[in-house]
Tab-separated table of C-alpha atoms in Angstrom:
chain	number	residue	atom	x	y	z
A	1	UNK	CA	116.845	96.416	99.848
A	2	UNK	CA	114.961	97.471	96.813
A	3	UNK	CA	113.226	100.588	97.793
A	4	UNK	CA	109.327	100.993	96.982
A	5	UNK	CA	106.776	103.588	96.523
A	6	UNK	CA	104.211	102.859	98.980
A	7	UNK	CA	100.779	104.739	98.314
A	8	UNK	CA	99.395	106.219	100.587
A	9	UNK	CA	96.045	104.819	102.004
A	10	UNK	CA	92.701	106.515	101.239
A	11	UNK	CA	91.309	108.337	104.192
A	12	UNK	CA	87.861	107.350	105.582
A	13	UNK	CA	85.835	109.521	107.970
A	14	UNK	CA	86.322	107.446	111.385
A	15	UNK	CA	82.856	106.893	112.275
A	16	UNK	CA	82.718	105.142	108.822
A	17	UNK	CA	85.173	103.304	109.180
A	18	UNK	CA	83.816	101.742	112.725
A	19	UNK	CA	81.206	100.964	111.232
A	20	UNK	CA	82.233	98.852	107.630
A	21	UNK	CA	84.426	97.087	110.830
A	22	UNK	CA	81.779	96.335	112.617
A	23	UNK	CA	79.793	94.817	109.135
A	24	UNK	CA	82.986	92.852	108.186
A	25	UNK	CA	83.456	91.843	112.258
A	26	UNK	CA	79.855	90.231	112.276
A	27	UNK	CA	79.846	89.129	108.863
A	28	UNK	CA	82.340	86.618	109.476
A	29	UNK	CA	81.639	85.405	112.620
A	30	UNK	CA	78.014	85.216	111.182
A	31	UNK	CA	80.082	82.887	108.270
A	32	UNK	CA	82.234	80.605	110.947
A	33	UNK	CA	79.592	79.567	112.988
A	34	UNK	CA	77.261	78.113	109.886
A	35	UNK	CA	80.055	75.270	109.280
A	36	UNK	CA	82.961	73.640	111.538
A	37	UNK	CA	86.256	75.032	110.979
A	38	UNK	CA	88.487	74.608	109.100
A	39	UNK	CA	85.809	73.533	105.850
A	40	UNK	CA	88.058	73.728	103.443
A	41	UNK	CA	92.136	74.500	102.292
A	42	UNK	CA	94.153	77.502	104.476
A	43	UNK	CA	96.219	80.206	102.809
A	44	UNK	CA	99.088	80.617	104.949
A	45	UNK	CA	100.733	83.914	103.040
A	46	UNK	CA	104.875	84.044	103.325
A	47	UNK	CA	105.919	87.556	102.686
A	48	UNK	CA	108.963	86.396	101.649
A	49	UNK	CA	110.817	84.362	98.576
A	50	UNK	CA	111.116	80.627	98.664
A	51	UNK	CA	114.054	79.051	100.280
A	52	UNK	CA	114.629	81.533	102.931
A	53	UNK	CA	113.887	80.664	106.698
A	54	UNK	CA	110.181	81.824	106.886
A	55	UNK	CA	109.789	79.504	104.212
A	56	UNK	CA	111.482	76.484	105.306
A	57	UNK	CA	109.941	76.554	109.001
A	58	UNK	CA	106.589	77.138	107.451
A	59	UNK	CA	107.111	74.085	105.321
A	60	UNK	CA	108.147	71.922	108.142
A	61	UNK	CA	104.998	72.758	110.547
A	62	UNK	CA	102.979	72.633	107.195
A	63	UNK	CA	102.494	68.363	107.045
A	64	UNK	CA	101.663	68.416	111.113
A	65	UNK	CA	99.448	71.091	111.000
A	66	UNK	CA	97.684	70.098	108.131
A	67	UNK	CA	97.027	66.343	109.577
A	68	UNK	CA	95.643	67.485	112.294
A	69	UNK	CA	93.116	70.371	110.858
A	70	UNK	CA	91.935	67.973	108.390
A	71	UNK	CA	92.329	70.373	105.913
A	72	UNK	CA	95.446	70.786	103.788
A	73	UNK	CA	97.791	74.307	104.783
A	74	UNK	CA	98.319	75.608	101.584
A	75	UNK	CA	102.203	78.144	101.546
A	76	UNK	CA	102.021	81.601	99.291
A	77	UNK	CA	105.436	83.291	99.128
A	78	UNK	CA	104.673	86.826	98.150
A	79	UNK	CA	108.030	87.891	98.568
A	80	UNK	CA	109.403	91.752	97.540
A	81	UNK	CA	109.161	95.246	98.886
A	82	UNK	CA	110.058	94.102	102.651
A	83	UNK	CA	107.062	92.189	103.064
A	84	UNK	CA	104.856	95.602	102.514
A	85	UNK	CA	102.227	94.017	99.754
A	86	UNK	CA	101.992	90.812	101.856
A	87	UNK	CA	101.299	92.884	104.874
A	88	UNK	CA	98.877	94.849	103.073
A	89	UNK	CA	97.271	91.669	101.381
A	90	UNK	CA	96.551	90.177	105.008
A	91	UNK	CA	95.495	93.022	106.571
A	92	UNK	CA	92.556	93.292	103.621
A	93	UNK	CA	91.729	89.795	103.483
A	94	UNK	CA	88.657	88.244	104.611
A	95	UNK	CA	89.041	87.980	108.402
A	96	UNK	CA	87.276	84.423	108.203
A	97	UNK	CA	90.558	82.095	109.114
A	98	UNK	CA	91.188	81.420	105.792
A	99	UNK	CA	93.734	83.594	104.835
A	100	UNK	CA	97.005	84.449	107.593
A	101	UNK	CA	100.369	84.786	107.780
A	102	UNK	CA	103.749	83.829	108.839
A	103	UNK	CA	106.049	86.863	109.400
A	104	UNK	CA	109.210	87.784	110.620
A	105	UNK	CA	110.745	90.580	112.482
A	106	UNK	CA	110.475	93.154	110.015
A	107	UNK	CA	106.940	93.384	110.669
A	108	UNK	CA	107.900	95.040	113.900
A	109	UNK	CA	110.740	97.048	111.809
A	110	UNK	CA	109.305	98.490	109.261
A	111	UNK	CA	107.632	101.455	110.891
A	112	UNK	CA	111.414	102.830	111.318
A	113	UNK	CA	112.364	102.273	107.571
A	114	UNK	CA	109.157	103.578	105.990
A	115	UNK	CA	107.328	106.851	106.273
A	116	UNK	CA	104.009	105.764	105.188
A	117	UNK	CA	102.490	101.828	105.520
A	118	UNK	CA	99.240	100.834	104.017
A	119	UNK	CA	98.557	99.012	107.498
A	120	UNK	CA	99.356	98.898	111.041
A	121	UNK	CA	101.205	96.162	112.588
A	122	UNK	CA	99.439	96.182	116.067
A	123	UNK	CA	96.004	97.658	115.022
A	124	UNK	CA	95.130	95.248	111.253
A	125	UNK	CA	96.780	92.091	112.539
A	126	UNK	CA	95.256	89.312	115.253
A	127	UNK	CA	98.355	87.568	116.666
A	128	UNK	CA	97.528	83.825	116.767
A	129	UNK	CA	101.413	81.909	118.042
A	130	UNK	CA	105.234	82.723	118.188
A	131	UNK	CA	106.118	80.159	116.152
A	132	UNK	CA	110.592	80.423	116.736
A	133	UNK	CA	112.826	82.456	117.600
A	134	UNK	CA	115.873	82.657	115.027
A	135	UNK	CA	119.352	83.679	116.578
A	136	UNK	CA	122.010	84.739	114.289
A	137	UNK	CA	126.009	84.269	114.015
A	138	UNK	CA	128.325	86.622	114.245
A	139	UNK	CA	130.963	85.617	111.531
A	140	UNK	CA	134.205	87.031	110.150
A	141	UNK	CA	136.505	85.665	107.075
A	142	UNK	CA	139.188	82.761	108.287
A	143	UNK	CA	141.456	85.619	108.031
A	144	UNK	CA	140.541	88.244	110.046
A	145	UNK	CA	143.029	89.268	113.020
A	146	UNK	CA	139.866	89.324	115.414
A	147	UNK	CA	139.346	85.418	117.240
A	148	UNK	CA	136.609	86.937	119.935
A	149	UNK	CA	133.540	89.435	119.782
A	150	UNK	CA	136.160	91.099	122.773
A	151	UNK	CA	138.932	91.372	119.509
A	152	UNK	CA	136.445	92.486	116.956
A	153	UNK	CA	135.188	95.160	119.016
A	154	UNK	CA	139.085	96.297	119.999
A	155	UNK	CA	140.165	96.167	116.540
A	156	UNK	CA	136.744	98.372	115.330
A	157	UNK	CA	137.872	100.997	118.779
A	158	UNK	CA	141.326	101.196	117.382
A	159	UNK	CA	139.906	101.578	113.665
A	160	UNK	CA	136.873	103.917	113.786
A	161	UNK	CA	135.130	103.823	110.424
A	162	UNK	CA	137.489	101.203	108.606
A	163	UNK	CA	135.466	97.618	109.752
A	164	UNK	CA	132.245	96.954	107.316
A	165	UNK	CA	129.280	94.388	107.634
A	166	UNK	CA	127.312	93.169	104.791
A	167	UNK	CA	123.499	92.233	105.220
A	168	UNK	CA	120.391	91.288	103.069
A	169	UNK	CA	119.379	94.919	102.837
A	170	UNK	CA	118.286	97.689	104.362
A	171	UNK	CA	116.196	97.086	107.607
A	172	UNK	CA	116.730	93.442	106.988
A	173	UNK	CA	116.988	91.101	110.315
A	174	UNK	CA	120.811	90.503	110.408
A	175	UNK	CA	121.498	94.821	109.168
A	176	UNK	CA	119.312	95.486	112.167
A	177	UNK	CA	121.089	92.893	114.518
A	178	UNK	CA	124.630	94.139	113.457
A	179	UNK	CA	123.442	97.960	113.898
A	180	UNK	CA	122.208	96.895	117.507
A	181	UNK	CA	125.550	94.902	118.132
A	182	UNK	CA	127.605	98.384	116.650
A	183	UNK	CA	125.583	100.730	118.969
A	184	UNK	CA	125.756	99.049	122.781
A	185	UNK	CA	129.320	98.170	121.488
A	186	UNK	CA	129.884	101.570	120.677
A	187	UNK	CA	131.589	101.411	117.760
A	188	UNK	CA	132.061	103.563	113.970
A	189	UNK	CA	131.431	100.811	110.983
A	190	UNK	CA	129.996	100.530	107.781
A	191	UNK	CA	126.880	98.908	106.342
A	192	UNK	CA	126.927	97.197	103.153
A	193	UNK	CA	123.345	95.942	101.914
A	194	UNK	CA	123.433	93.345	99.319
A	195	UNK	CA	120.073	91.467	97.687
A	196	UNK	CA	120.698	87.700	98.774
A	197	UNK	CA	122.284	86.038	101.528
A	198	UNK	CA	124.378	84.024	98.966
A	199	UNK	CA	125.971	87.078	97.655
A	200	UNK	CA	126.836	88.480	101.463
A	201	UNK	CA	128.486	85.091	102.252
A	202	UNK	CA	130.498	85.116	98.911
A	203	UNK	CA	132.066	88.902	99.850
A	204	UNK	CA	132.978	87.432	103.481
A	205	UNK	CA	134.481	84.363	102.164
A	206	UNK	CA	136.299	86.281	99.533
A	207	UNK	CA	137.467	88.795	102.908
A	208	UNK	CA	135.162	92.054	101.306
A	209	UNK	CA	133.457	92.238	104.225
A	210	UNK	CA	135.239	92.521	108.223
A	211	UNK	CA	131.433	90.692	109.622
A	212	UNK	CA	128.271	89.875	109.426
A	213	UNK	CA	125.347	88.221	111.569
A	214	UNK	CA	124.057	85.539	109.248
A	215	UNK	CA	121.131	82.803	109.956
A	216	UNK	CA	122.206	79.517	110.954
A	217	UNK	CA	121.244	78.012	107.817
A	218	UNK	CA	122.899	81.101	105.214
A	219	UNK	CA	126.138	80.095	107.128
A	220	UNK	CA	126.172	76.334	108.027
A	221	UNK	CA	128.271	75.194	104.489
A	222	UNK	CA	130.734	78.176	104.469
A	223	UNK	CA	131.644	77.108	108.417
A	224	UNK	CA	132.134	73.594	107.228
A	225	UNK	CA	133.909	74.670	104.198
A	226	UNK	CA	136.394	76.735	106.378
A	227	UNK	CA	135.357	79.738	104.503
A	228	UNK	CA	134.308	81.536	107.227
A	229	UNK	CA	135.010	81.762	111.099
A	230	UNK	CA	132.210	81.825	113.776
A	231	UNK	CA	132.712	84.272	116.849
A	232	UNK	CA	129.566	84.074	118.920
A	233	UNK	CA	126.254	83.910	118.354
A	234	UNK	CA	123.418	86.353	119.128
A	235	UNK	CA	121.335	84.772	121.343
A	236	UNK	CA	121.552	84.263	124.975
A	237	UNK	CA	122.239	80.908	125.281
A	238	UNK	CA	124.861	78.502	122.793
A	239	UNK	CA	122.709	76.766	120.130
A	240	UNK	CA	122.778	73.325	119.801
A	241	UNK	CA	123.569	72.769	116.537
A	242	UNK	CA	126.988	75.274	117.200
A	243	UNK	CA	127.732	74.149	120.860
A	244	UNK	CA	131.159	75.250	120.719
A	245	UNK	CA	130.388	78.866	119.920
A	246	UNK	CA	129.999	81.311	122.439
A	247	UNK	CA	127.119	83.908	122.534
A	248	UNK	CA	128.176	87.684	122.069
A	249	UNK	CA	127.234	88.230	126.109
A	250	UNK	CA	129.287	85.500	127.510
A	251	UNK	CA	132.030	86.879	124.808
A	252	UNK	CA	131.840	90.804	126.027
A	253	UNK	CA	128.928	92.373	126.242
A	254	UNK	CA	126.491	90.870	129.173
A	255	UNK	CA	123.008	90.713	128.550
A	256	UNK	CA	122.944	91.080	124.586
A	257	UNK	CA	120.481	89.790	123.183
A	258	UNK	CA	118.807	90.209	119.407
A	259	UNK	CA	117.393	87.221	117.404
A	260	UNK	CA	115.280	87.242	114.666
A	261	UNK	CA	111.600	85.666	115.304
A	262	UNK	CA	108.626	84.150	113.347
A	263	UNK	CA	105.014	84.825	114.256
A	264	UNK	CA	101.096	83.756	112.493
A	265	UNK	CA	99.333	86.612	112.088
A	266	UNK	CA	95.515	86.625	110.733
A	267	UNK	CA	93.886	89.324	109.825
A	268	UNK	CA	92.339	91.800	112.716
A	269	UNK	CA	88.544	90.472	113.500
A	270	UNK	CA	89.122	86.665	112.989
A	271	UNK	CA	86.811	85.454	115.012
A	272	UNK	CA	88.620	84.018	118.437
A	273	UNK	CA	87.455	80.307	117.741
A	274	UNK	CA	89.725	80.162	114.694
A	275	UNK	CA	92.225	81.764	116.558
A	276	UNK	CA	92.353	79.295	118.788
A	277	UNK	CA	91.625	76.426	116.650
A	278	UNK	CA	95.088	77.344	114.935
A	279	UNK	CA	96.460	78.530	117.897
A	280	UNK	CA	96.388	75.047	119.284
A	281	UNK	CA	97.398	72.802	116.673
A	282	UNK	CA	100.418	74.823	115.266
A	283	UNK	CA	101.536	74.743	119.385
A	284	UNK	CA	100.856	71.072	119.272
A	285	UNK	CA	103.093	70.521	116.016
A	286	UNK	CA	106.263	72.703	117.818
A	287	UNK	CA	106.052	70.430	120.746
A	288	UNK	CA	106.637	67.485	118.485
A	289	UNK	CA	110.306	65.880	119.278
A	290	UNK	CA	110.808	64.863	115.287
A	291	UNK	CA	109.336	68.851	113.920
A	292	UNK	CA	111.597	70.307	116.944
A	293	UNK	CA	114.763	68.556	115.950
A	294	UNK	CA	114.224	69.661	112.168
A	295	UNK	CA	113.707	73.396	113.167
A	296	UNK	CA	116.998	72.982	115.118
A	297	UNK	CA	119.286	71.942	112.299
A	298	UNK	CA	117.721	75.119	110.317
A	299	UNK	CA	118.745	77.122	113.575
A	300	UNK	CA	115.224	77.885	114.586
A	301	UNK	CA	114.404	77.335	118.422
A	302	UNK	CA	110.665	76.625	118.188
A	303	UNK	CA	108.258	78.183	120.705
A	304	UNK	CA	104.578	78.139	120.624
A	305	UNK	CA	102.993	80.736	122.113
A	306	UNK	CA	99.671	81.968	123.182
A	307	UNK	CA	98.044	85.203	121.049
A	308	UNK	CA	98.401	87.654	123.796
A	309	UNK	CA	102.236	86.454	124.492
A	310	UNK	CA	102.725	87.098	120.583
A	311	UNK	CA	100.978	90.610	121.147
A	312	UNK	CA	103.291	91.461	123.572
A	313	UNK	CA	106.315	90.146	121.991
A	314	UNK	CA	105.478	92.502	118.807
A	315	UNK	CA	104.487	95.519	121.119
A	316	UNK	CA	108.022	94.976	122.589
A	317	UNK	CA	109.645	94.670	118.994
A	318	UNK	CA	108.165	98.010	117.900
A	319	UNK	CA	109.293	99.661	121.164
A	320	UNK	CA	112.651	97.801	120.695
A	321	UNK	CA	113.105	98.989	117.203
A	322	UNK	CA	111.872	102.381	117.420
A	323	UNK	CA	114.420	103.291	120.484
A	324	UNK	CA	117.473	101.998	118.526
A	325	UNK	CA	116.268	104.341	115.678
A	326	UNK	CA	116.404	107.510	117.701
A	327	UNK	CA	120.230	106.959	118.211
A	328	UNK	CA	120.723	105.434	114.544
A	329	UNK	CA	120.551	107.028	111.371
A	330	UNK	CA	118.877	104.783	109.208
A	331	UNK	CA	117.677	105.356	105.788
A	332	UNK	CA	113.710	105.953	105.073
A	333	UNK	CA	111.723	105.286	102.226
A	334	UNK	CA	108.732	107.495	101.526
């Protein structure tokens, strides 16, 4: 992961600071209630590239959703510096239900990787649905002596220090997943960031790498090809669209599980009305049988959530991800 300078805020006195809230909190619900929303186009703000799975769920709800606001959902990939600017970006906009967000996990890991954010990820966001939760796949070259997660975790015990796992970068969903898998496992390995999944897949295939925990959709072609072997999968149940793979708690470690997730965010001070508004038709568009079927070939298990249940989900995240980092050393950017 490319690391980035991130500036450090400018300080307000607090009592000024309640109080431009309280301006910008009444200004736009003044604003919503003199029209019916949505009046015009949405800016739903990816903080990621194109092609990557924020991106392709977001396109697939986009049609549904769109139908039925009335109004077309338009997608902004703002991709770079782990989502920070996009983060920031949302957390500035206008909170008038114009302008939110589809995230993923690293919203909720980010605090451990960074010494200073322009934003806070409980306090500058309102959480409007949990849109999927994305499990990962533990997978190995066709050539490695481990078959199980029970043999990979042997081998790595008999080995200390001499298995690696490639990821996306630093702090990145499937580094974080991998680090979580290494530390209840118990085990000494080595992290490899690269900058694509395309390049971490090419280093397993070619047997660079001893593992890695790749999205469904990263590893799908190399598993067909025979390029690469699956092991288990992350989540706690077997996914449909890799029935015959075990999950890494059936496997050898009861209990484990870490997926990746996707959440709409808008910025903090939306008024509730628009919150629900979305709220309602993005759940409606998950519970469709055609939209569900699509997210499940990309390896996304779609949800649809109420705001609080995303609230707590992220309050859990941050809890979940701070823990692991007082028992693992990761690297921090200023």
């Amino acid at each position: 992961m490319t690391r980035r300078r991130i500036a450090r805020p400018s300080m307000t006195p607090p009592c000024l600071s309640l109080a431009i809230a309280a301006v910008v909190a009444s200004s736009a619900t003044a604003t919503f209630a003199q029209a019916p929303y949505p009046a015009r186009p949405i800016r739903l703000v990816i903080p990621y590239g194109v092609g990557g799975n924020t991106d392709i769920v977001a396109r697939l709800l986009q049609p549904r959703a769109s139908q039925q606001l009335g109004q077309q959902i338009v997608v902004d990939n703002r991709g770079g510096g782990a989502g920070i600017p996009a983060f920031d970006l949302i957390a500035r906009a206008a909170p008038d239900g114009y302008t939110v967000m589809m995230t993923a996990s690293n919203l909720a890991s980010n605090p451990i990787l960074f010494r200073k954010l322009p934003y806070d990820a409980q306090r500058d966001f309102a959480p409007v649905t949990l849109v999927a939760i994305v499990p990962t796949v533990l997978v190995v070259h066709p050539g490695f002596p481990a078959h199980s997660v029970h043999d990979l975790i042997a081998l790595a015990k008999a080995k200390p220090g001499t298995l690696n796992f490639g990821s996306v970068g630093n702090g990145s969903g499937n580094h974080l997943t991998a680090e979580m898998f290494t530390h209840v496992a118990g085990l000494r390995t080595e992290h490899v960031p690269y900058k694509s999944a395309a390049m971490v897949m090419t280093d397993l295939a070619s047997g660079r790498l001893s593992f890695v925990f790749a999205t469904v959709p990263a590893a799908r072609s190399f598993i067909a090809g025979g390029r690469i072997r699956p092991l288990a999968v992350s989540s706690l149940n077997r996914l449909a669209t890799l029935p015959d793979v075990p999950t890494v708690s059936e496997s050898a470690l009861p209990g484990f599980e870490v997926n990746s997730w996707l959440g709409i965010f808008a910025p903090r001070h939306t008024p509730r009305p628009a919150i629900d508004r979305l709220n309602a038709v993005i759940v409606d568009a998950l519970r469709q049988p055609e939209l569900r079927e699509r997210l499940a070939a990309v390896g996304a298990e779609p949800v649809g959530s109420t705001p609080e249940a995303l609230g707590t989900h992220l309050k859990g995240e941050l809890e979940r991800w701070a823990n692991l980092a007082k028992t693992v050393k990761f690297e921090v950017s200023h």
